[in-house]
Short mmCIF file of C-alpha atoms in Angstrom, two decimals:
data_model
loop_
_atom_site.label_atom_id
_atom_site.label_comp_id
_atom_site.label_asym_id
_atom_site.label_seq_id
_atom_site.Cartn_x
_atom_site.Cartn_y
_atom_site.Cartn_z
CA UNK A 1 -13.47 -18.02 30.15
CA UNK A 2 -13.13 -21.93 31.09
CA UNK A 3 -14.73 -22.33 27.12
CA UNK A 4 -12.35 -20.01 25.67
CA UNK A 5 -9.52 -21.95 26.95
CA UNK A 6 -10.45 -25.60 26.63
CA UNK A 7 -11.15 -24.59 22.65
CA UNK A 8 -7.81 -22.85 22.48
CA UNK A 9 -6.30 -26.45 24.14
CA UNK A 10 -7.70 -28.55 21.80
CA UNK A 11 -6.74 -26.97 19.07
CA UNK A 12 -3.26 -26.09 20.10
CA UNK A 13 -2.97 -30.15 20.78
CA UNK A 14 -4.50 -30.92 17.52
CA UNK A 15 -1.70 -28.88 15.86
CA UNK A 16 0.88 -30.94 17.80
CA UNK A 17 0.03 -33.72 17.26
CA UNK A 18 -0.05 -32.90 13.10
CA UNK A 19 4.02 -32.93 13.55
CA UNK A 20 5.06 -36.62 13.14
CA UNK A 21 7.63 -36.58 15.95
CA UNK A 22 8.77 -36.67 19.39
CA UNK A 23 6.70 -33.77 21.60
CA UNK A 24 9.96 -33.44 23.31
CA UNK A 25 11.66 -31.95 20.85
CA UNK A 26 8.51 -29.89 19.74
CA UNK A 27 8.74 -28.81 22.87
CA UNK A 28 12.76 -27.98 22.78
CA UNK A 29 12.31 -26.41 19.59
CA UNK A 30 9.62 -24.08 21.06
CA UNK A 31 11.05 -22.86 24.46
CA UNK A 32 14.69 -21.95 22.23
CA UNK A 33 12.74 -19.90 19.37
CA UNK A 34 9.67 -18.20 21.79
CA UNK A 35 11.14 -17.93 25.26
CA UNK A 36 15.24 -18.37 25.36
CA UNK A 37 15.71 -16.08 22.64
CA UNK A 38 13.21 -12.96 23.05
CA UNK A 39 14.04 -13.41 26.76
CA UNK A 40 17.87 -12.68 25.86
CA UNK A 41 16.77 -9.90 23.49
CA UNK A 42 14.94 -8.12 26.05
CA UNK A 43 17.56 -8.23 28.50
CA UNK A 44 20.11 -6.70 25.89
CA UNK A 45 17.36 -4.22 24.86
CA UNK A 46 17.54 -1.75 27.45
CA UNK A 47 21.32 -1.63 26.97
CA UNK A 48 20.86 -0.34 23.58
CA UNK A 49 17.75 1.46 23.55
CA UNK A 50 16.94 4.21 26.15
CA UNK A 51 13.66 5.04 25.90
CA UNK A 52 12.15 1.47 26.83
CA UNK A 53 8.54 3.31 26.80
CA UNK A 54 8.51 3.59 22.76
CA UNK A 55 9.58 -0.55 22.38
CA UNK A 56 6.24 -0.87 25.14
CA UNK A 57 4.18 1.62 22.82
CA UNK A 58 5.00 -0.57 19.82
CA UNK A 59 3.63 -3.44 21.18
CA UNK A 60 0.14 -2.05 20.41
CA UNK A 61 1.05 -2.18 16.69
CA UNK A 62 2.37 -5.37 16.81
CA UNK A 63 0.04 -7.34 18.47
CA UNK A 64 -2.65 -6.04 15.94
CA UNK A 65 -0.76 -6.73 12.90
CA UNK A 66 1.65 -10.01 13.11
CA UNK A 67 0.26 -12.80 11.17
CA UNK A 68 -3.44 -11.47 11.44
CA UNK A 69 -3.58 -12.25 8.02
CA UNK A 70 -3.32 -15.98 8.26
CA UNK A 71 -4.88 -15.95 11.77
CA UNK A 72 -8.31 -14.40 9.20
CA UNK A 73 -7.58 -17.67 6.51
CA UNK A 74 -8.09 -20.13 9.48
CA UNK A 75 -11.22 -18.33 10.65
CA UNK A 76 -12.74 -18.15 7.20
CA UNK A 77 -11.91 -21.86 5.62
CA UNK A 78 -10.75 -23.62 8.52
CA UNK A 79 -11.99 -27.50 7.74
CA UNK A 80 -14.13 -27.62 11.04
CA UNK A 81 -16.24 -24.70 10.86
CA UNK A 82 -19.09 -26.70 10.47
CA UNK A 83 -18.29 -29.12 12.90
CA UNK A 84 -17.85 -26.34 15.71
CA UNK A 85 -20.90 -24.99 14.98
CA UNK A 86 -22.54 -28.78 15.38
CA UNK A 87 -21.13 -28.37 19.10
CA UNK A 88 -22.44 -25.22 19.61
CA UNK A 89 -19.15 -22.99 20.04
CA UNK A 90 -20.12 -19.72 19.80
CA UNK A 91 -18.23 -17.20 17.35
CA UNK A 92 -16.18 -15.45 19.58
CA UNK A 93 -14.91 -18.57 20.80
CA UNK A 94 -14.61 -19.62 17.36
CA UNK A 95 -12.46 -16.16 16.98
CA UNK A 96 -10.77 -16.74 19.63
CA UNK A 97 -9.49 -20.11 19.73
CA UNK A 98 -8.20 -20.09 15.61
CA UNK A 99 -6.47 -17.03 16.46
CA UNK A 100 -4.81 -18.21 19.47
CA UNK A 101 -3.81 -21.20 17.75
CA UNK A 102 -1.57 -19.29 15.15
CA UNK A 103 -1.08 -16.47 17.46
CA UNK A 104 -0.06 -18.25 20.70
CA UNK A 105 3.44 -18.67 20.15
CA UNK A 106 4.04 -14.67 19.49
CA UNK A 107 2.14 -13.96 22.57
CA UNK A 108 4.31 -16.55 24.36
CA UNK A 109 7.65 -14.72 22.61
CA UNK A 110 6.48 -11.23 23.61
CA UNK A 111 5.73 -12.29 27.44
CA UNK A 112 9.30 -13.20 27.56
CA UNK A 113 10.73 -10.34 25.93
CA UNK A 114 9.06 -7.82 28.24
CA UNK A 115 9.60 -9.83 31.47
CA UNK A 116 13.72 -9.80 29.93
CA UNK A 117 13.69 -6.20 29.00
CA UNK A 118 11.75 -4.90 32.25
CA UNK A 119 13.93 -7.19 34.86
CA UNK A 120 16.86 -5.58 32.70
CA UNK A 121 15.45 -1.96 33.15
CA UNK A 122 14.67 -2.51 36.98
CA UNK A 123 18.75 -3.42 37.76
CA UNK A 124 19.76 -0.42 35.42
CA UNK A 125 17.42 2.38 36.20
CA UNK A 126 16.16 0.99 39.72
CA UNK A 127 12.50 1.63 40.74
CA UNK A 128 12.28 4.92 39.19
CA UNK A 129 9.18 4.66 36.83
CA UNK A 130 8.94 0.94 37.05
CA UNK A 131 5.19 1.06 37.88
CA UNK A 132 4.37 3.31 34.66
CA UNK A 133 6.39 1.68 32.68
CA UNK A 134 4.95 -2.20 33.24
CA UNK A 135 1.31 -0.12 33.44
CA UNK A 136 2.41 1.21 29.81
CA UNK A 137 3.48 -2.76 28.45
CA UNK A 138 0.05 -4.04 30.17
CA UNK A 139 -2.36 -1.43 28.62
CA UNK A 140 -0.70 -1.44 25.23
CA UNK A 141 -0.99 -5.53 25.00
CA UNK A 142 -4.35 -6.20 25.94
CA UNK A 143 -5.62 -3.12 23.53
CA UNK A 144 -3.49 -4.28 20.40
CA UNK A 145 -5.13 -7.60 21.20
CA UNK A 146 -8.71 -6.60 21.50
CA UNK A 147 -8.49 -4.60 18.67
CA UNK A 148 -6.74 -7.80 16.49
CA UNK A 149 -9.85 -9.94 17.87
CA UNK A 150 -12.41 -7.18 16.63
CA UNK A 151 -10.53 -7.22 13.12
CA UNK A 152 -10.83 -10.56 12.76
CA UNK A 153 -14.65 -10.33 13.45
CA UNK A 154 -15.24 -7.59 11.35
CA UNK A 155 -13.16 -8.86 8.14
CA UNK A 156 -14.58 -12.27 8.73
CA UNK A 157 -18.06 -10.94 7.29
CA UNK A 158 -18.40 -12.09 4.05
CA UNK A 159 -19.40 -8.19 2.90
CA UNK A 160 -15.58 -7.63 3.92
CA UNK A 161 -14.43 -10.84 2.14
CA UNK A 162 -12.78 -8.87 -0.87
CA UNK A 163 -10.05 -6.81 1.78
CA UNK A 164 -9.12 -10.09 3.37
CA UNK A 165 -6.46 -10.62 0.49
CA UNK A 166 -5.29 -7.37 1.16
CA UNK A 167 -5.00 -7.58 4.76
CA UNK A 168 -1.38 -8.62 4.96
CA UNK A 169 -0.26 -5.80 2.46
CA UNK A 170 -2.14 -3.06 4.96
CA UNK A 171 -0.62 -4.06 8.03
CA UNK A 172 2.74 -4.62 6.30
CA UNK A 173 1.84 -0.60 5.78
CA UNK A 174 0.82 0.05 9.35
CA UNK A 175 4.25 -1.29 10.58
CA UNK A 176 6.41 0.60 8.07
CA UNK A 177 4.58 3.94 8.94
CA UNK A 178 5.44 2.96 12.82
CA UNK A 179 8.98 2.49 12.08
CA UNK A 180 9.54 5.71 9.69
CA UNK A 181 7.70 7.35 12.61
CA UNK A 182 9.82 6.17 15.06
CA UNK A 183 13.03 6.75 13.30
CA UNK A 184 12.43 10.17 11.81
CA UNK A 185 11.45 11.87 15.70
CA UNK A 186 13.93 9.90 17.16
CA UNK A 187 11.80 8.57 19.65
CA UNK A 188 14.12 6.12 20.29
CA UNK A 189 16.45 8.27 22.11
CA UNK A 190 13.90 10.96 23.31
CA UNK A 191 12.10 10.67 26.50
CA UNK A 192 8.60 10.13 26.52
CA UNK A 193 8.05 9.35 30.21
CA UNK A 194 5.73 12.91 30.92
CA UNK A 195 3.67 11.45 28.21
CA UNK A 196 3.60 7.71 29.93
CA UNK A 197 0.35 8.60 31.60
CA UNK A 198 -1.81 9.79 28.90
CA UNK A 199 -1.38 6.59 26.89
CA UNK A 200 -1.94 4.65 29.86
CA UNK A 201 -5.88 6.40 30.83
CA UNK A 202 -6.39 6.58 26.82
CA UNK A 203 -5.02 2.83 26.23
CA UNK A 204 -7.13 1.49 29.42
CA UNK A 205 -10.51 3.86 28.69
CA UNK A 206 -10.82 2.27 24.93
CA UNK A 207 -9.50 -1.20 25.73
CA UNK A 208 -12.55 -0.73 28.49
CA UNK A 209 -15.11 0.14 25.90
CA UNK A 210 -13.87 -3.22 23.13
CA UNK A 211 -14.66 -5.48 26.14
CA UNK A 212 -17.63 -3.99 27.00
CA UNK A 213 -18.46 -4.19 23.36
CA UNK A 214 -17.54 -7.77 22.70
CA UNK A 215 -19.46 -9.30 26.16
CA UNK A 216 -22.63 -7.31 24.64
CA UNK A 217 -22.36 -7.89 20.94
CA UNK A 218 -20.48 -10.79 20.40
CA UNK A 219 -20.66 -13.26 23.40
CA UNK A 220 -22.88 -16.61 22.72
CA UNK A 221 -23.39 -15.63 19.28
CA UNK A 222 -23.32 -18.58 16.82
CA UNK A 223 -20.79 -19.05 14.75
CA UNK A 224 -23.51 -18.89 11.44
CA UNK A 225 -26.01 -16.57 12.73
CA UNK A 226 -28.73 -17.13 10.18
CA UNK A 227 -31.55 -15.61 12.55
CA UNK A 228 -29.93 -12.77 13.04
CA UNK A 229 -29.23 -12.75 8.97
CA UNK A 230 -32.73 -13.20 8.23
CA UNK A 231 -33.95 -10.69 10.59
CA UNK A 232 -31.41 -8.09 9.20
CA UNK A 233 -32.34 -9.57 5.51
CA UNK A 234 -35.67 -8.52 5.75
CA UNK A 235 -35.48 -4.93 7.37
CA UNK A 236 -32.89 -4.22 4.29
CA UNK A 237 -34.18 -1.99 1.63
CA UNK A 238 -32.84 -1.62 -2.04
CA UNK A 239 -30.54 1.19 -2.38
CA UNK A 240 -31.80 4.29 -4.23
CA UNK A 241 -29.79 5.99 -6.39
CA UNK A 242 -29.22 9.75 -7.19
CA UNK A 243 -26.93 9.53 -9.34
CA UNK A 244 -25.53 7.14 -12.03
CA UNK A 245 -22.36 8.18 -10.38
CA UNK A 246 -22.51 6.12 -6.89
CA UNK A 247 -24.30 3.44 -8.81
CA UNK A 248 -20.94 3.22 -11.02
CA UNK A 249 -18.85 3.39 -8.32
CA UNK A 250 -20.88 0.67 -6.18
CA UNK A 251 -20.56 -1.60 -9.18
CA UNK A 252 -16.98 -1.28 -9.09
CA UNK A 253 -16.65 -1.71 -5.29
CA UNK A 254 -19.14 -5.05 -5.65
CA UNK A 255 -17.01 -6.62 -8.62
CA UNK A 256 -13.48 -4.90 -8.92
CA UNK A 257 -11.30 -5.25 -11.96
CA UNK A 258 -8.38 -6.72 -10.43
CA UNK A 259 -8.05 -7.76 -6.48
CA UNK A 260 -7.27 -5.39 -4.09
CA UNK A 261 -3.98 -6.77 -3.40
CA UNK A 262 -3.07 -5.84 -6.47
CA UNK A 263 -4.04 -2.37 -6.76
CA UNK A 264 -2.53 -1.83 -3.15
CA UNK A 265 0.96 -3.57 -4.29
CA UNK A 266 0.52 -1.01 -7.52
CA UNK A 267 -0.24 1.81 -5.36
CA UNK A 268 3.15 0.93 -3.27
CA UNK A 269 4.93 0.98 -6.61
CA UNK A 270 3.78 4.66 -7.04
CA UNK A 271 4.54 5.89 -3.78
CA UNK A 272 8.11 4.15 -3.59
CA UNK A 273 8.73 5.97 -6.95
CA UNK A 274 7.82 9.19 -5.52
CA UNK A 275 9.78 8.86 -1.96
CA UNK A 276 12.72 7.75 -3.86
CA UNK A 277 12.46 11.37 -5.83
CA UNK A 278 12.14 13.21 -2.52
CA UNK A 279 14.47 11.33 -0.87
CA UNK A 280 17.22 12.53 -3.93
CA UNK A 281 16.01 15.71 -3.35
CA UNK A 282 16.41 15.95 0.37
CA UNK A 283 19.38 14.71 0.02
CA UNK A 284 20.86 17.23 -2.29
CA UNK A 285 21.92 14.59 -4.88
CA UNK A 286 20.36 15.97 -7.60
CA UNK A 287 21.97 19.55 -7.21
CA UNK A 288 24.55 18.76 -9.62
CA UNK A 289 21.89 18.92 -12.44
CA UNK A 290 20.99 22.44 -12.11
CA UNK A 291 16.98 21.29 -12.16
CA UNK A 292 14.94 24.46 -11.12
CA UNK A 293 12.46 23.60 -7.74
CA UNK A 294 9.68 24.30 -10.24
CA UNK A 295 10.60 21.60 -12.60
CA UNK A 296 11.63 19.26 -10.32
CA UNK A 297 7.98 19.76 -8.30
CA UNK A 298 6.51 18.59 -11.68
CA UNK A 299 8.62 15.89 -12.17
CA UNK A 300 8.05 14.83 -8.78
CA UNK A 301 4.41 14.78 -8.92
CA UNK A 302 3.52 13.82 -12.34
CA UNK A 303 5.88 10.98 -12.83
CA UNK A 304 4.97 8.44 -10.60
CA UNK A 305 0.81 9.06 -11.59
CA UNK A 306 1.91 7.57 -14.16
CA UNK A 307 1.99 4.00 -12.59
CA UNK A 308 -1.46 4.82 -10.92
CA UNK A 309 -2.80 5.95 -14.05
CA UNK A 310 -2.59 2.58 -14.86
CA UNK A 311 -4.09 1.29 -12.09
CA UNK A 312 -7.02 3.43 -12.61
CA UNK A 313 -7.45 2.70 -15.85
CA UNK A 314 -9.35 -0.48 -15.24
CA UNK A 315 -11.88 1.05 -13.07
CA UNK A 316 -12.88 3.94 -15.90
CA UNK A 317 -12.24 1.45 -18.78
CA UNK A 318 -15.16 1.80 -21.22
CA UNK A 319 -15.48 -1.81 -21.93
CA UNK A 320 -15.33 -2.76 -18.34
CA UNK A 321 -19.41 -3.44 -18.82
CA UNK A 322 -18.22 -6.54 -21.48
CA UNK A 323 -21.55 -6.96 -24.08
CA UNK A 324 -23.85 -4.79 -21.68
CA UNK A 325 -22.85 -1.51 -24.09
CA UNK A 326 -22.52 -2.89 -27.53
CA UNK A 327 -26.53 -4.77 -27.13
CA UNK A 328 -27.89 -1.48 -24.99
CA UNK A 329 -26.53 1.13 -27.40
CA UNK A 330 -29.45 2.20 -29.12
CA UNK A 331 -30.91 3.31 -25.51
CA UNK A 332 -30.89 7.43 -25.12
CA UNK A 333 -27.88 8.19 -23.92
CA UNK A 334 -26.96 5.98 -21.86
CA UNK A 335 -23.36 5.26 -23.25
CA UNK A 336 -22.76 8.65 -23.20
CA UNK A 337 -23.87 8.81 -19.55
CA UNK A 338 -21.37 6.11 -18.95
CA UNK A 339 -18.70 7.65 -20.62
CA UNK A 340 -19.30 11.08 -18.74
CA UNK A 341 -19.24 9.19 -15.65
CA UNK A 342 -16.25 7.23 -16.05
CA UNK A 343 -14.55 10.41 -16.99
CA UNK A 344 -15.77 12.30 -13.85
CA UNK A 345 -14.45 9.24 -11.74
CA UNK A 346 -11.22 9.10 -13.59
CA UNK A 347 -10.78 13.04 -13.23
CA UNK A 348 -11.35 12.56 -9.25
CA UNK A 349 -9.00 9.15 -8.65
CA UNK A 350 -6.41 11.44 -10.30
CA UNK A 351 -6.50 14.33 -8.40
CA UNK A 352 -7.13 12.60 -4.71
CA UNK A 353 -3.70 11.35 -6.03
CA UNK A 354 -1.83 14.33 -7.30
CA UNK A 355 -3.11 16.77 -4.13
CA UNK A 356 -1.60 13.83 -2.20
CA UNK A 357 1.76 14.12 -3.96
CA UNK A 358 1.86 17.84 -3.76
CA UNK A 359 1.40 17.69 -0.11
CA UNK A 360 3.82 15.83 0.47
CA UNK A 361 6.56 17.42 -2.02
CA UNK A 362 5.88 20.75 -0.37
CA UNK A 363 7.75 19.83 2.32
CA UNK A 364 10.66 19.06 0.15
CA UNK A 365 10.77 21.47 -2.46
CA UNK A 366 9.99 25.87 -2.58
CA UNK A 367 8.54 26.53 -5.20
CA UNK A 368 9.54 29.92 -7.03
CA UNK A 369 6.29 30.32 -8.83
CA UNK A 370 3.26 27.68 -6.86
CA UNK A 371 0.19 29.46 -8.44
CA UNK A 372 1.83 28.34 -11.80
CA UNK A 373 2.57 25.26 -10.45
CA UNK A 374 -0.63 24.09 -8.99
CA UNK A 375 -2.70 25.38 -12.27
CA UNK A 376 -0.24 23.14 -14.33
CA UNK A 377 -0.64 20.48 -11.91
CA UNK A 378 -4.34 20.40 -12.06
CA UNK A 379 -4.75 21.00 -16.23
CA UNK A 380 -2.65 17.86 -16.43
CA UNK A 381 -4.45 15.62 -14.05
CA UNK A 382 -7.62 16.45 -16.10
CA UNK A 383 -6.16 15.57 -19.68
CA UNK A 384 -4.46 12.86 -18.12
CA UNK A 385 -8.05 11.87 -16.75
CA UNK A 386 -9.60 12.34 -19.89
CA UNK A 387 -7.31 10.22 -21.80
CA UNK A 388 -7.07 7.25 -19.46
CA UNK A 389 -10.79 6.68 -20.40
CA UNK A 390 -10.66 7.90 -23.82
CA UNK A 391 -8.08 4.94 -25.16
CA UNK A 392 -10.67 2.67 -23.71
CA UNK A 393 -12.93 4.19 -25.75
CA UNK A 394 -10.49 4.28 -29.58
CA UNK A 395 -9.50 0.80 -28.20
CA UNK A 396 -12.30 -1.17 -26.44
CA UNK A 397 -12.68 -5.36 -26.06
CA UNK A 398 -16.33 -5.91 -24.97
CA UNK A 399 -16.00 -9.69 -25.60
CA UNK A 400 -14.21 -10.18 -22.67
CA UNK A 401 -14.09 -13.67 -20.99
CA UNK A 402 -12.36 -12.14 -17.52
CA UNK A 403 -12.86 -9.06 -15.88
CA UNK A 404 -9.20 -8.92 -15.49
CA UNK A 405 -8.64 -8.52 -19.53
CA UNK A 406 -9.71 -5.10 -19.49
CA UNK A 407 -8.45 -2.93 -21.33
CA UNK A 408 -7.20 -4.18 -23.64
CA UNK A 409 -2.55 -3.89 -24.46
CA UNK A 410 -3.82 -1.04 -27.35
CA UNK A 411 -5.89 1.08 -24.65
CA UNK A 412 -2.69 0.66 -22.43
CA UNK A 413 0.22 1.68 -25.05
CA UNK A 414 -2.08 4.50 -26.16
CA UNK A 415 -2.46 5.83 -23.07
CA UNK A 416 1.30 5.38 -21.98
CA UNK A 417 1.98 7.60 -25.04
CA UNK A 418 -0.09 9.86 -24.43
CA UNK A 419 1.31 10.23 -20.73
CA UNK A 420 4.52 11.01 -22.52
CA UNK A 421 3.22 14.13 -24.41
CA UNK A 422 1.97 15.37 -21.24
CA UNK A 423 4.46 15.28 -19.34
CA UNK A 424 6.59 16.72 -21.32
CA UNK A 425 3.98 19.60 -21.69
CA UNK A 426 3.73 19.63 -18.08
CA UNK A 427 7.35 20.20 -17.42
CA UNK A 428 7.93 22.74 -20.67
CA UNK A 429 5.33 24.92 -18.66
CA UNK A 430 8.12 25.74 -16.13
CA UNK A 431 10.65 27.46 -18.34
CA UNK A 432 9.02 30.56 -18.31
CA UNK A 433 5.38 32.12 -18.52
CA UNK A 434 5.17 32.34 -21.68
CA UNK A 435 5.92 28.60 -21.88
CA UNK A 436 3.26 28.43 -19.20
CA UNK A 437 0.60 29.74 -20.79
CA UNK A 438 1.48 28.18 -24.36
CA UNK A 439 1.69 24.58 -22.82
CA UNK A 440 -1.66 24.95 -20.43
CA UNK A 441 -3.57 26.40 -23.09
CA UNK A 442 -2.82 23.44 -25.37
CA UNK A 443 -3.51 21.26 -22.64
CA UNK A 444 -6.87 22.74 -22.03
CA UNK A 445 -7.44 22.30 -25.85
CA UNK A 446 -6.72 18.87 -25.70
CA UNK A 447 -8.85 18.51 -22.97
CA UNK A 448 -12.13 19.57 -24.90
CA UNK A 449 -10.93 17.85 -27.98
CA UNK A 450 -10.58 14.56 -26.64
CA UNK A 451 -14.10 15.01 -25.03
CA UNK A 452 -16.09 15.91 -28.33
CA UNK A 453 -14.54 12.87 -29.95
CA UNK A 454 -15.13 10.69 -27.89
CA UNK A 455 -18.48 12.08 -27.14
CA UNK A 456 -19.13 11.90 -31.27
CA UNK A 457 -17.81 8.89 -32.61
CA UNK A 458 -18.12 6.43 -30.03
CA UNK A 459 -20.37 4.57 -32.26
CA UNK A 460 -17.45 4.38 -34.70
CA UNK A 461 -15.73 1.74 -32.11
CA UNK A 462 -18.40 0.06 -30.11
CA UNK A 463 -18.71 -2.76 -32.41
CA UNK A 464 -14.52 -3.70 -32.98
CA UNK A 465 -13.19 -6.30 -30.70
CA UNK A 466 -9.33 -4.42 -30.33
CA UNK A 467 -7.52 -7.78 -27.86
CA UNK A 468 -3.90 -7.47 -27.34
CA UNK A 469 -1.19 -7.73 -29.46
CA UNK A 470 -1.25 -11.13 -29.44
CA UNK A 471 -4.58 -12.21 -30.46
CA UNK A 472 -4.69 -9.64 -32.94
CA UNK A 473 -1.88 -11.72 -35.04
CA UNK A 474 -3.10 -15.03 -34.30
#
């Protein structure tokens, strides 16, 4: 423990001594923003909340989230990496100290604001529950903090390096799925003291079993453990596939078409589309249009895909293999086995999405007719499927310089129409069942048509460079 904290020391005076000024009014500065002030806010806390035991219970959450994003930057390009492992600190005091050094200030500001809000509760409420409640603040720290330490080991492993960017965007998740939590059982105001106990035993048993962990597998480990590298190197075998499936799909996970971050921020897009729908319907703003729950169910589902459609897109693109295709073409079918593929994947991405969406909208809406409804629902995800890899394959760019530059604007504005169409079938099919089976069957004919065509004449448009709109009239 004494090496843990004379690395955390150094660096926390190496940081101070960065700011060109006086430490005294570093030091001012400090105690004002991370002891004064949570201090007074958890004094005033139990005035306005009653059910101190939820603010304890959401310590857990933040201690693993806040700022473990940058805390993972210093730990993966911090300037003196090398030099620390010159003097022999080992990783988890590496781990440690670089996440101390961003983190120690919070730690400092959350110290204060339960000693505040518990002195606060023990003059209002008296004794009464005062041991379970400081037992529930203890357990709920030290676990939220062991688990942020054994994030920042696991995502500092260069396999994990491409969900680093993303970090930020998943715990920004994480917190807003606390809060709607909190706020929608009103576990603010209700009691959860008969509970207390249970999080408590389960909070202590697992933050038991990450210490135990961390003294066996991570104590005086090197910070680049190239033995244990090697050693792991050479019991690796190459990975058999099956299928040409999971060998797609690995290929994808290995080099993605645009960052993570990205497709999450997309993704978030999508699903605040969606809520906002739901949240008119829940709130009965939307009666005045006289939509039917069928319709509206539809609507509700269908229109936000249309955003991850998008996002998909670049996964199942046909000319997301650049010159591999147009040079290996005269191989047996093997650009038809990519194309089948692609389409499989594309199929599945689309429905993990729309079963998602219906779950969620059946809380919102009855519907009048669901067997209708969920055969609509699940024609249209596989023309929509379909089509998001078939305008890769009318409007492919092999000669791509950038992963990022596929498809091309053509494959996008194709598909974007096409969405059109089909949504507009989609929500036709709820007038009536004759409208039903009119608009499902053309679906389903669609469906099969795009496939032989593409399937046929993808020979036709392996060899044209489409780019986007603006190369094309340069």
């Amino acid at each position: 423990m004494h090496k843990y904290l004379t690395y955390t020391k150094i660096l926390l005076i190496n940081d101070l001594r960065r700011h060109h000024r006086k430490n005294a009014l570093i030091f001012v500065f400090f105690a004002f923003l991370y002891i004064i002030t949570p201090l007074l806010l958890g004094i005033l806390t139990p005035f306005f909340v009653k059910n101190l035991s939820i603010i304890y219970l959401s310590l857990f959450i933040f201690m693993f989230t806040v700022n473990i994003d940058k805390s993972l930057m210093r730990i993966l390009f911090s300037s003196d990496k090398k030099q620390m492992a010159i003097l022999k600190v080992h990783l988890d005091q590496y781990i440690f100290g670089k996440d101390m050094s961003k983190f120690f200030s919070t730690i400092v500001g959350v110290l204060f604001f339960i000693l505040g809000s518990y002195l606060a509760n023990l003059i209002i409420n008296g004794y009464e529950g005062a041991f379970t409640i400081a037992a529930l603040a203890a357990t709920s720290f030290i676990l939220g903090y062991l688990l942020r330490l054994h994030v920042l080991l696991l995502l500092s492993n260069p396999k994990f390096f491409s969900i680093s960017s993303s970090i930020g965007y998943i715990t920004t998740g994480l917190i807003a799925l606390w809060v709607f939590t909190v706020f929608r059982f009103n576990l603010l105001t209700n009691s959860l003291s008969s509970y207390s106990i249970y999080f408590i035993i389960t909070f202590t048993f697992i933050s038991l079993l990450l210490l135990m962990n961390w003294k066996k597998n991570v104590r005086n480990v090197p910070i680049f453990n190239s033995q244990k590298k090697l050693k792991e190197k050479r019991k690796r075998t190459s990975r058999e596939f099956n299928h040409i499936l999971f060998y797609e799909i690995t290929l994808l996970m290995r080099n993605p078409p645009i960052q993570w971050s990205v497709l999450l921020f997309i993704l978030t897009l999508s699903g605040g589309l969606f809520g906002l729908i739901l949240y008119g319907v829940n709130t009965n703003q939307l009666e005045t249009l006289n939509i039917e729950n069928d319709f509206l169910f539809i609507f509700s589902v269908i229109f936000p895909m249309i955003i991850i459609s998008n996002a998909i897109q670049p996964y199942v693109s046909f000319d997301i293999d650049g010159p591999i295709l147009p040079l290996k073409q005269n191989l047996p079918n093997l650009v038809k086995n990519k194309i089948k593929n692609k389409i499989i994947l594309s199929i599945i991405l689309h429905l993990f999405f729309c079963i998602l969406y219906i779950i969620f909208s059946s809380f919102v809406l009855k519907l009048d007719q669901p067997f209708y409804v969920m055969i609509t629902l699940i024609n249209t995800c596989i023309l929509v499927g379909i089509c998001t890899v078939g305008s890769t394959v009318v409007f492919p760019y092999f000669n791509w310089e950038f992963v990022y530059q596929v498809p091309s604007s053509l494959s996008k504005l194709t598909l974007n129409i096409c969405y059109g169409f089909i949504l507009a079938l989609s929500v036709i099919s709820s007038y009536s069942t004759v409208y039903f089976i009119l608009t499902n069957s053309v679906m389903a004919a669609c469906s099969f048509i795009i496939l032989f065509l593409m399937i046929k004449f993808w020979d036709r448009t392996i060899n044209k460079n489409y780019k986007s709109f603006k190369t094309l009239f340069e």
